[in-house]
């Protein structure tokens, strides 16, 4: 069943994957893998609050799963919850410090939140992992994304006032 769920997620068939994961959870509420992948389905369908709930449940069951910490951080950052999001990303990186994807996401979150000194530290870690040329490429790719994220979060918080 896990292989089938994985293939459905890879094929962007999130409703079908969600149904199978929910069936798994009906028989075992303590399946961190199922909670994580339910979170993935919710995240891909932009149900970020529900994804966050699922990742937290997965972490509660399996606290050393770097991927749940990473995905939780990513979802929180997407909602503009930078402090908690960066903490989750940093937790993922204490579990597996070689994760380029987590360093990249952390860099973007820190730039979007105006934390340039910490962002440059994250970029330096990326440079050590990926090399100078790749780090420069990541910097060029992530800066516009970080700026757009910061503007989107700011405009949504301004609209909420």
XYZ file of N, CA, C and O in Angstrom:
644
model
N 0.831 -1.196 0.000
C 0.000 0.000 0.000
C 0.876 1.261 0.000
O 0.554 2.224 -0.679
N 1.996 1.240 0.747
C 2.862 2.416 0.804
C 3.404 2.771 -0.573
O 3.457 3.950 -0.940
N 3.785 1.769 -1.338
C 4.282 2.025 -2.693
C 3.199 2.654 -3.548
O 3.461 3.599 -4.306
N 1.985 2.174 -3.405
C 0.858 2.727 -4.166
C 0.611 4.189 -3.771
O 0.406 5.049 -4.634
N 0.658 4.475 -2.490
C 0.472 5.853 -2.012
C 1.584 6.746 -2.561
O 1.316 7.841 -3.061
N 2.813 6.260 -2.477
C 3.945 7.023 -2.985
C 3.761 7.331 -4.473
O 3.978 8.462 -4.917
N 3.344 6.357 -5.243
C 3.129 6.562 -6.688
C 1.989 7.538 -6.952
O 2.074 8.358 -7.876
N 0.934 7.467 -6.166
C -0.179 8.414 -6.325
C 0.278 9.843 -6.028
O -0.082 10.778 -6.744
N 1.085 10.011 -4.987
C 1.604 11.340 -4.653
C 2.505 11.834 -5.775
O 2.392 12.980 -6.219
N 3.398 10.970 -6.255
C 4.287 11.353 -7.370
C 3.507 11.734 -8.619
O 3.944 12.575 -9.388
N 2.333 11.125 -8.799
C 1.495 11.409 -9.970
C 0.513 12.550 -9.720
O -0.365 12.801 -10.548
N 0.640 13.203 -8.567
C -0.229 14.322 -8.179
C -1.694 13.907 -8.072
O -2.596 14.704 -8.285
N -1.941 12.665 -7.690
C -3.305 12.168 -7.450
C -3.538 12.174 -5.942
O -3.609 11.132 -5.292
N -3.642 13.399 -5.410
C -3.643 13.581 -3.964
C -4.925 13.105 -3.302
O -4.880 12.620 -2.172
N -6.071 13.210 -3.972
C -7.320 12.718 -3.377
C -7.265 11.207 -3.189
O -7.648 10.686 -2.132
N -6.788 10.500 -4.199
C -6.678 9.041 -4.099
C -5.662 8.648 -3.024
O -5.906 7.722 -2.231
N -4.536 9.352 -2.986
C -3.518 9.065 -1.969
C -4.070 9.333 -0.575
O -3.862 8.535 0.350
N -4.799 10.439 -0.434
C -5.393 10.777 0.861
C -6.339 9.679 1.326
O -6.321 9.292 2.504
N -7.143 9.161 0.434
C -8.082 8.083 0.803
C -7.346 6.857 1.325
O -7.739 6.265 2.339
N -6.278 6.464 0.651
C -5.516 5.297 1.094
C -4.814 5.551 2.427
O -4.778 4.668 3.293
N -4.259 6.753 2.597
C -3.595 7.076 3.863
C -4.608 7.090 4.998
O -4.334 6.563 6.091
N -5.776 7.644 4.753
C -6.813 7.675 5.793
C -7.214 6.259 6.194
O -7.447 5.985 7.378
N -7.288 5.362 5.222
C -7.599 3.963 5.532
C -6.503 3.347 6.403
O -6.805 2.591 7.342
N -5.239 3.684 6.113
C -4.144 3.198 6.955
C -4.276 3.714 8.381
O -4.065 2.976 9.346
N -4.629 4.993 8.504
C -4.725 5.600 9.835
C -5.921 5.077 10.623
O -5.895 5.100 11.858
N -6.945 4.607 9.930
C -8.083 4.008 10.638
C -7.651 2.774 11.413
O -8.183 2.502 12.489
N -6.682 2.036 10.864
C -6.237 0.823 11.552
C -5.051 1.078 12.482
O -4.768 0.268 13.356
N -4.334 2.191 12.286
C -3.174 2.482 13.135
C -2.946 3.991 13.205
O -2.315 4.560 12.322
N -3.416 4.609 14.259
C -3.258 6.045 14.459
C -1.825 6.441 14.785
O -1.496 7.619 14.778
N -0.962 5.477 15.083
C 0.417 5.765 15.463
C 1.406 5.501 14.334
O 2.569 5.191 14.587
N 0.975 5.653 13.112
C 1.828 5.440 11.946
C 2.370 6.790 11.481
O 1.682 7.552 10.793
N 3.604 7.094 11.881
C 4.207 8.386 11.537
C 4.320 8.556 10.020
O 4.123 9.662 9.500
N 4.635 7.488 9.303
C 4.751 7.548 7.848
C 3.423 7.996 7.233
O 3.397 8.843 6.344
N 2.329 7.431 7.722
C 1.005 7.791 7.193
C 0.671 9.245 7.503
O 0.196 9.982 6.619
N 0.941 9.697 8.718
C 0.671 11.092 9.073
C 1.501 12.037 8.215
O 1.004 13.049 7.730
N 2.771 11.687 8.015
C 3.639 12.514 7.186
C 3.078 12.623 5.763
O 2.987 13.720 5.200
N 2.700 11.507 5.178
C 2.225 11.523 3.794
C 0.841 12.131 3.652
O 0.528 12.715 2.613
N 0.038 12.055 4.699
C -1.222 12.798 4.686
C -0.909 14.296 4.672
O -1.546 15.072 3.943
N 0.091 14.694 5.430
C 0.542 16.082 5.407
C 1.015 16.500 4.027
O 0.716 17.601 3.552
N 1.757 15.625 3.363
C 2.226 15.913 2.006
C 1.032 16.160 1.074
O 1.028 17.120 0.297
N 0.028 15.305 1.160
C -1.168 15.480 0.319
C -1.836 16.823 0.597
O -2.200 17.546 -0.335
N -1.990 17.145 1.874
C -2.624 18.427 2.227
C -1.762 19.609 1.774
O -2.288 20.610 1.294
N -0.458 19.477 1.906
C 0.420 20.582 1.508
C 0.332 20.816 0.004
O 0.279 21.957 -0.444
N 0.306 19.763 -0.769
C 0.235 19.911 -2.223
C -1.109 20.457 -2.689
O -1.199 21.008 -3.788
N -2.138 20.316 -1.882
C -3.448 20.875 -2.228
C -3.689 22.198 -1.504
O -4.820 22.671 -1.426
N -2.597 22.775 -0.966
C -2.577 24.097 -0.314
C -3.451 24.153 0.940
O -3.885 25.216 1.360
N -3.684 23.021 1.564
C -4.373 22.972 2.855
C -3.283 22.970 3.938
O -3.046 21.975 4.603
N -2.620 24.120 4.059
C -1.399 24.191 4.868
C -1.641 23.962 6.352
O -0.841 23.302 7.016
N -2.715 24.484 6.888
C -2.976 24.281 8.329
C -3.185 22.793 8.632
O -2.714 22.288 9.646
N -3.899 22.109 7.745
C -4.124 20.673 7.927
C -2.810 19.905 7.755
O -2.534 18.955 8.488
N -1.984 20.327 6.801
C -0.668 19.703 6.612
C 0.175 19.864 7.877
O 0.812 18.897 8.328
N 0.163 21.046 8.447
C 0.924 21.322 9.667
C 0.471 20.402 10.793
O 1.290 19.826 11.510
N -0.828 20.221 10.930
C -1.371 19.323 11.963
C -0.841 17.899 11.761
O -0.423 17.232 12.706
N -0.828 17.451 10.524
C -0.359 16.094 10.218
C 1.129 15.942 10.491
O 1.565 14.934 11.070
N 1.935 16.921 10.074
C 3.380 16.840 10.329
C 3.667 16.847 11.826
O 4.552 16.126 12.298
N 2.926 17.640 12.579
C 3.128 17.663 14.035
C 2.808 16.307 14.648
O 3.494 15.851 15.564
N 1.755 15.669 14.144
C 1.397 14.332 14.632
C 2.501 13.337 14.279
O 2.887 12.513 15.113
N 3.038 13.408 13.067
C 4.132 12.520 12.665
C 5.350 12.727 13.558
O 5.994 11.752 13.984
N 5.661 13.982 13.871
C 6.815 14.297 14.729
C 6.582 13.813 16.153
O 7.508 13.324 16.809
N 5.348 13.922 16.615
C 5.005 13.429 17.952
C 5.310 11.926 18.054
O 5.831 11.453 19.059
N 5.014 11.201 16.984
C 5.238 9.753 16.968
C 6.703 9.423 16.692
O 7.271 8.513 17.294
N 7.313 10.164 15.797
C 8.694 9.894 15.376
C 9.494 11.202 15.368
O 9.656 11.833 14.324
N 9.983 11.621 16.536
C 10.605 12.947 16.658
C 11.913 13.138 15.885
O 12.353 14.264 15.701
N 12.516 12.075 15.406
C 13.796 12.197 14.701
C 13.655 12.061 13.190
O 14.644 11.832 12.500
N 12.453 12.231 12.678
C 12.228 12.161 11.230
C 12.479 13.532 10.624
O 11.656 14.442 10.751
N 13.622 13.672 9.989
C 13.998 14.974 9.425
C 12.976 15.461 8.409
O 12.717 16.662 8.324
N 12.388 14.576 7.628
C 11.496 15.025 6.550
C 10.218 15.652 7.096
O 9.705 16.614 6.511
N 9.715 15.157 8.209
C 8.525 15.781 8.802
C 8.867 17.157 9.361
O 8.091 18.104 9.219
N 10.043 17.284 9.983
C 10.478 18.600 10.469
C 10.666 19.568 9.292
O 10.260 20.731 9.361
N 11.274 19.084 8.211
C 11.484 19.929 7.034
C 10.143 20.387 6.456
O 9.939 21.576 6.218
N 9.241 19.446 6.222
C 7.953 19.801 5.611
C 7.130 20.702 6.524
O 6.449 21.616 6.048
N 7.197 20.466 7.831
C 6.517 21.343 8.783
C 7.078 22.754 8.663
O 6.323 23.732 8.572
N 8.393 22.867 8.640
C 9.017 24.185 8.502
C 8.615 24.873 7.216
O 8.294 26.065 7.207
N 8.632 24.138 6.130
C 8.264 24.697 4.826
C 6.823 25.212 4.851
O 6.547 26.323 4.386
N 5.902 24.419 5.404
C 4.490 24.826 5.462
C 4.316 26.057 6.353
O 3.568 26.988 6.004
N 4.991 26.086 7.483
C 4.894 27.243 8.378
C 5.429 28.505 7.712
O 4.828 29.576 7.823
N 6.540 28.387 7.011
C 7.114 29.530 6.298
C 6.132 30.023 5.241
O 5.931 31.232 5.079
N 5.510 29.106 4.530
C 4.526 29.493 3.507
C 3.369 30.283 4.106
O 2.777 31.122 3.430
N 3.047 30.025 5.358
C 1.990 30.775 6.050
C 2.504 32.067 6.680
O 1.737 32.828 7.259
N 3.815 32.295 6.599
C 4.391 33.495 7.182
C 4.757 33.346 8.645
O 5.096 34.322 9.308
N 4.710 32.125 9.144
C 5.085 31.853 10.533
C 6.583 31.523 10.558
O 6.992 30.383 10.732
N 7.384 32.592 10.333
C 8.810 32.422 10.100
C 9.567 31.867 11.295
O 10.435 31.011 11.132
N 9.292 32.350 12.492
C 10.066 31.894 13.648
C 9.906 30.400 13.871
O 10.889 29.665 13.986
N 8.669 29.949 13.921
C 8.430 28.519 14.125
C 8.892 27.712 12.913
O 9.432 26.615 13.044
N 8.706 28.271 11.723
C 9.138 27.586 10.508
C 10.641 27.399 10.459
O 11.136 26.314 10.144
N 11.380 28.461 10.783
C 12.841 28.331 10.758
C 13.321 27.383 11.856
O 14.272 26.637 11.649
N 12.637 27.359 12.995
C 13.000 26.414 14.053
C 12.840 24.973 13.563
O 13.700 24.127 13.823
N 11.747 24.698 12.854
C 11.530 23.336 12.337
C 12.575 22.968 11.294
O 13.078 21.838 11.281
N 12.909 23.920 10.435
C 13.950 23.656 9.442
C 15.299 23.408 10.118
O 16.050 22.506 9.731
N 15.595 24.198 11.135
C 16.848 24.005 11.862
C 16.870 22.658 12.581
O 17.919 22.006 12.655
N 15.717 22.218 13.081
C 15.649 20.891 13.697
C 15.937 19.812 12.666
O 16.689 18.872 12.931
N 15.350 19.952 11.471
C 15.643 18.990 10.394
C 17.131 18.956 10.120
O 17.717 17.878 9.907
N 17.760 20.113 10.156
C 19.188 20.209 9.850
C 20.075 19.717 10.991
O 21.230 19.373 10.762
N 19.576 19.670 12.208
C 20.356 19.044 13.283
C 20.303 17.524 13.149
O 21.227 16.833 13.566
N 19.233 17.020 12.552
C 19.109 15.580 12.335
C 19.943 15.151 11.128
O 20.642 14.139 11.171
N 19.866 15.940 10.063
C 20.647 15.669 8.838
C 21.163 16.992 8.308
O 20.463 17.705 7.613
N 22.401 17.303 8.618
C 22.943 18.623 8.267
C 23.341 18.767 6.813
O 23.662 19.861 6.365
N 23.278 17.702 6.042
C 23.690 17.744 4.632
C 22.528 17.996 3.672
O 22.677 17.837 2.464
N 21.390 18.406 4.183
C 20.181 18.545 3.368
C 20.151 19.886 2.638
O 19.741 20.898 3.195
N 20.572 19.876 1.398
C 20.578 21.101 0.608
C 19.185 21.726 0.558
O 19.037 22.940 0.682
N 18.154 20.900 0.406
C 16.796 21.422 0.285
C 16.375 22.181 1.551
O 15.720 23.221 1.473
N 16.765 21.695 2.721
C 16.417 22.386 3.967
C 17.216 23.665 4.135
O 16.684 24.686 4.594
N 18.509 23.642 3.773
C 19.314 24.865 3.842
C 18.750 25.913 2.888
O 18.683 27.100 3.214
N 18.332 25.479 1.704
C 17.765 26.392 0.710
C 16.476 27.034 1.242
O 16.294 28.242 1.158
N 15.607 26.217 1.809
C 14.344 26.728 2.358
C 14.606 27.656 3.546
O 13.962 28.696 3.680
N 15.562 27.286 4.393
C 15.918 28.133 5.534
C 16.447 29.477 5.051
O 16.056 30.532 5.572
N 17.314 29.457 4.059
C 17.850 30.691 3.489
C 16.709 31.591 2.999
O 16.653 32.780 3.319
N 15.777 31.025 2.231
C 14.648 31.793 1.695
C 13.808 32.388 2.827
O 13.431 33.559 2.790
N 13.532 31.589 3.854
C 12.712 32.062 4.976
C 13.397 33.196 5.724
O 12.755 34.195 6.086
N 14.687 33.059 5.948
C 15.413 34.090 6.689
C 15.493 35.395 5.906
O 15.325 36.476 6.476
N 15.714 35.310 4.605
C 15.725 36.518 3.772
C 14.347 37.170 3.789
O 14.220 38.385 3.973
N 13.305 36.373 3.600
C 11.944 36.916 3.573
C 11.586 37.581 4.897
O 10.826 38.543 4.932
N 12.161 37.082 5.985
C 11.881 37.629 7.312
C 12.849 38.745 7.697
O 12.820 39.237 8.813
N 13.740 39.136 6.785
C 14.664 40.228 7.055
C 15.844 39.858 7.930
O 16.496 40.732 8.496
N 16.142 38.573 8.040
C 17.248 38.121 8.876
C 18.463 37.814 7.998
O 18.872 36.668 7.839
N 19.050 38.865 7.450
C 20.098 38.681 6.451
C 21.360 38.030 7.015
O 22.000 37.227 6.334
N 21.744 38.338 8.239
C 22.964 37.739 8.810
C 22.806 36.225 8.935
O 23.682 35.467 8.519
N 21.684 35.785 9.485
C 21.446 34.338 9.604
C 21.301 33.700 8.229
O 21.727 32.563 8.016
N 20.711 34.428 7.287
C 20.562 33.908 5.923
C 21.919 33.678 5.285
O 22.124 32.669 4.596
N 22.845 34.581 5.512
C 24.177 34.417 4.935
C 24.911 33.227 5.566
O 25.676 32.536 4.890
N 24.630 32.970 6.848
C 25.194 31.774 7.485
C 24.642 30.517 6.810
O 25.383 29.559 6.556
N 23.342 30.523 6.517
C 22.729 29.382 5.820
C 23.314 29.238 4.419
O 23.590 28.123 3.960
N 23.533 30.350 3.745
C 24.131 30.308 2.411
C 25.559 29.756 2.465
O 25.967 28.988 1.592
N 26.289 30.102 3.500
C 27.642 29.563 3.663
C 27.590 28.043 3.847
O 28.410 27.319 3.282
N 26.633 27.551 4.610
C 26.481 26.096 4.763
C 26.138 25.465 3.419
O 26.652 24.398 3.079
N 25.287 26.121 2.653
C 24.974 25.627 1.305
C 26.236 25.565 0.446
O 26.436 24.613 -0.303
N 27.075 26.585 0.559
C 28.316 26.619 -0.213
C 29.209 25.437 0.152
O 29.796 24.795 -0.716
N 29.270 25.117 1.439
C 30.100 23.994 1.881
C 29.551 22.660 1.384
O 30.308 21.740 1.088
N 28.242 22.551 1.294
C 27.603 21.312 0.840
C 27.638 21.200 -0.682
O 27.976 20.158 -1.237
N 27.265 22.276 -1.358
C 27.041 22.214 -2.802
C 28.179 22.776 -3.641
O 28.225 22.549 -4.841
N 29.075 23.549 -3.036
C 30.158 24.174 -3.787
C 29.833 25.619 -4.134
O 28.685 26.049 -4.071
N 30.860 26.375 -4.500
C 30.720 27.812 -4.762
C 29.745 28.121 -5.895
O 28.866 28.968 -5.752
N 29.910 27.457 -7.034
C 29.062 27.757 -8.191
C 27.594 27.459 -7.900
O 26.708 28.241 -8.233
N 27.345 26.322 -7.265
C 25.962 25.942 -6.947
C 25.370 26.902 -5.914
O 24.204 27.282 -6.009
N 26.159 27.318 -4.928
C 25.662 28.258 -3.914
C 25.296 29.592 -4.568
O 24.277 30.199 -4.216
N 26.106 30.052 -5.502
C 25.799 31.299 -6.203
C 24.514 31.149 -7.007
O 23.662 32.035 -7.011
N 24.337 30.026 -7.662
C 23.123 29.748 -8.426
C 21.899 29.731 -7.486
O 20.862 30.306 -7.800
N 22.046 29.071 -6.338
C 20.956 29.016 -5.356
C 20.615 30.425 -4.875
O 19.444 30.793 -4.782
N 21.630 31.218 -4.591
C 21.420 32.602 -4.167
C 20.601 33.349 -5.213
O 19.619 34.021 -4.895
N 20.979 33.227 -6.473
C 20.269 33.919 -7.554
C 18.837 33.421 -7.710
O 17.932 34.199 -8.006
N 18.615 32.134 -7.493
C 17.266 31.567 -7.607
C 16.387 31.946 -6.420
O 15.199 32.201 -6.580
N 16.965 31.933 -5.237
C 16.175 32.092 -4.019
C 15.862 33.539 -3.658
O 14.843 33.806 -3.032
N 16.712 34.484 -4.022
C 16.462 35.880 -3.654
C 15.114 36.385 -4.180
O 14.339 36.964 -3.413
N 14.780 36.192 -5.454
C 13.464 36.653 -5.920
C 12.308 35.920 -5.231
O 11.284 36.528 -4.926
N 12.489 34.629 -4.957
C 11.446 33.866 -4.267
C 11.249 34.406 -2.850
O 10.115 34.534 -2.382
N 12.356 34.705 -2.176
C 12.283 35.237 -0.818
C 11.601 36.597 -0.802
O 10.755 36.875 0.053
N 11.941 37.448 -1.763
C 11.322 38.771 -1.843
C 9.832 38.643 -2.096
O 9.009 39.335 -1.471
N 9.448 37.760 -2.996
C 8.021 37.557 -3.302
C 7.280 37.002 -2.088
O 6.170 37.434 -1.780
N 7.901 36.065 -1.386
C 7.288 35.511 -0.179
C 7.094 36.595 0.867
O 6.017 36.726 1.455
N 8.117 37.402 1.084
C 8.012 38.495 2.053
C 6.901 39.474 1.696
O 6.125 39.890 2.551
N 6.802 39.830 0.402
C 5.733 40.747 -0.037
C 4.356 40.115 0.141
O 3.416 40.782 0.592
N 4.227 38.819 -0.209
C 2.935 38.151 -0.095
C 2.484 38.080 1.362
O 1.337 38.377 1.687
N 3.403 37.752 2.260
C 3.071 37.662 3.686
C 2.728 39.048 4.226
O 1.751 39.216 4.955
N 3.513 40.061 3.835
C 3.249 41.422 4.299
C 1.889 41.906 3.814
O 1.121 42.469 4.580
N 1.564 41.659 2.551
C 0.278 42.146 2.027
C -0.891 41.411 2.679
O -1.923 42.011 2.945
N -0.733 40.128 2.989
C -1.827 39.418 3.642
C -1.984 39.862 5.087
O -3.086 39.958 5.599
N -0.865 40.214 5.757
C -0.992 40.719 7.133
C -1.540 42.146 7.136
O -2.309 42.504 8.014
N -1.186 42.940 6.128
C -1.745 44.305 6.014
C -3.241 44.232 5.740
O -4.010 45.032 6.272
N -3.664 43.276 4.919
C -5.087 43.126 4.599
C -5.881 42.679 5.826
O -7.059 43.001 5.936
N -5.218 41.964 6.744
C -5.894 41.487 7.941
C -6.063 42.522 9.007
O -6.761 42.323 9.990
N -5.438 43.683 8.825
C -5.529 44.740 9.847
C -6.815 45.491 9.750
O -7.490 45.685 8.874
